Amino acid sequence: MSTQSIPSDSIAINASRLNDHLAALGQIGITEAGMQRVAFSAPDVAGRDYVVGLMAAAGMAVRVDAAGNIIGRVEGGEASAPAIVLGSHTDTVPAGGQYDGALGVIAAIEVVQAVADAGQTLRHPVEVMVFTNEEGTSFHRWLLGSRAVAGLWESEDFAAVADDGATLTARLPDVGGNISRIAEARRRPDELACYLELHIEQGPLLHRGGFPIGVVTGITGRSMYHVDIVGEANHAGTTPMAMRRDAMSSAARLALAVRRIAGEMEVVRVGTVGSMEVHPNAGNVIPGRVQMGVEFRDERMESLAAAEVELRRTAEEIAHAENVAIAVTAQRNTPSVPIAGNMQQLIADAAQLAGLEHINLPSGAGHDAQAIAAITPAAMVFVPSVGGISHAPAEYTTPADCANGAQVLLNALLLADGR
Ligand SMILES: [Zn+2]
């Protein structure tokens, strides 16, 4: 633990106010089955209204952009200085938790409120951004708001249709957006100084290790593959073992290879076979064809590339040994987003100023920061998720850890402002 104390001119967040606001937001959309603030739903709109009220009370000028993002802004002392942005999201997955996204938003507002309470004006303007549909549960298009700010919308976003048949064009006005003006949500790099996001880890490393703060080194990339294994369907009783061209045995070998590539070989951080279709899927027929989905995730693109090489090499080996044909087709990939070294250092320094020990770790989940990183330097602070549980009703971060994270966010803001 660092022995460095908080300098006398620093500002402290109000921990009880932070946790009260977090608890109040956590009551909006809560059910016995968990949090239900799915983007564009009535609870989502109610949560957004609550946040707008907090922003106004903290002295921010509040607007909603064409993507439905809520943006609160306080001006800085230097007229032409670019804005330091703090952000996250208030939408949730169905039956989700009370901390994913919500902590980052409530903490960002608390940081602005704490600076105002201290009677200080920073050099830079500060903007708090609450991004629309981070989770992508609605319309199956995630990071919708943050990608609009970064100018990263794709044709599929404009054409997005929800499961109930509603178009995004029709629903975006429900959160104050307007798809025909989406280009106006885009921000120029010269308007922004940097982006800082506090988030729960959603994994077990901080809680298990007893570390209060995580400095995020990069946001994971994901590569996905469709694997088609073609053997020969035949009678399960009469075909001798040596004469079989069994697509299922081949698939099983490949699934174990995926685990080995990430596990024993440590080529890539994680690897998963999450889906499999067996044909004809009958107990007395040797499977003639299996289709499976493989994915790898890592924050280093070179690791993802190495995993693909190993996957293809192993598939060829198995195809030869099992006398089947295996086609590995790369699907659309999500590139990893590294966090710049100086931005990691900013968070590490902010943690040290708060007297909090930290570790460096990658983010295994996606976040708005990865979109915003396309237009301004981004950094992320993680706080422990008890038991590593997230996207579930049991998602929990202690009030002390929430307060620690908010203080580190504030310290990071002050350090960035002084640069
Ligand atoms: Zn989140």
PDB file of C-alpha atoms in Angstrom, residues 250 252-273 294 296 307 310-311 313-315 317-318:
ATOM      1  CA  SER A 250     -13.256 -34.412 -35.155  1.00  0.00           C
ATOM      2  CA  ALA A 252     -14.507 -32.843 -30.125  1.00  0.00           C
ATOM      3  CA  ARG A 253     -10.785 -32.925 -30.864  1.00  0.00           C
ATOM      4  CA  LEU A 254     -10.918 -29.399 -32.245  1.00  0.00           C
ATOM      5  CA  ALA A 255     -12.886 -28.120 -29.230  1.00  0.00           C
ATOM      6  CA  LEU A 256     -10.224 -29.512 -26.888  1.00  0.00           C
ATOM      7  CA  ALA A 257      -7.555 -27.946 -29.088  1.00  0.00           C
ATOM      8  CA  VAL A 258      -9.215 -24.524 -28.684  1.00  0.00           C
ATOM      9  CA  ARG A 259      -9.046 -24.944 -24.911  1.00  0.00           C
ATOM     10  CA  ARG A 260      -5.410 -26.024 -25.136  1.00  0.00           C
ATOM     11  CA  ILE A 261      -4.432 -23.069 -27.389  1.00  0.00           C
ATOM     12  CA  ALA A 262      -5.657 -20.642 -24.707  1.00  0.00           C
ATOM     13  CA  GLY A 263      -4.988 -22.798 -21.644  1.00  0.00           C
ATOM     14  CA  GLU A 264      -1.821 -24.900 -21.664  1.00  0.00           C
ATOM     15  CA  MET A 265      -0.203 -23.165 -24.635  1.00  0.00           C
ATOM     16  CA  GLU A 266      -1.170 -19.619 -23.508  1.00  0.00           C
ATOM     17  CA  VAL A 267      -1.183 -18.422 -27.101  1.00  0.00           C
ATOM     18  CA  VAL A 268      -4.233 -16.266 -26.402  1.00  0.00           C
ATOM     19  CA  ARG A 269      -6.028 -15.134 -23.216  1.00  0.00           C
ATOM     20  CA  VAL A 270      -9.274 -17.101 -23.665  1.00  0.00           C
ATOM     21  CA  GLY A 271     -10.748 -19.408 -26.278  1.00  0.00           C
ATOM     22  CA  THR A 272     -14.276 -20.823 -26.440  1.00  0.00           C
ATOM     23  CA  VAL A 273     -16.346 -23.193 -28.532  1.00  0.00           C
ATOM     24  CA  VAL A 294     -15.050 -20.685 -32.152  1.00  0.00           C
ATOM     25  CA  PHE A 296     -10.753 -16.077 -29.114  1.00  0.00           C
ATOM     26  CA  ALA A 307      -4.329 -18.242 -32.148  1.00  0.00           C
ATOM     27  CA  GLU A 310      -2.719 -22.507 -34.369  1.00  0.00           C
ATOM     28  CA  LEU A 311      -6.455 -23.148 -34.951  1.00  0.00           C
ATOM     29  CA  ARG A 313      -2.859 -25.807 -38.195  1.00  0.00           C
ATOM     30  CA  THR A 314      -4.697 -28.046 -35.713  1.00  0.00           C
ATOM     31  CA  ALA A 315      -7.770 -28.241 -37.965  1.00  0.00           C
ATOM     32  CA  GLU A 317      -3.970 -32.066 -38.572  1.00  0.00           C
ATOM     33  CA  ILE A 318      -7.333 -33.354 -37.343  1.00  0.00           C
TER      34      ILE A 318
END
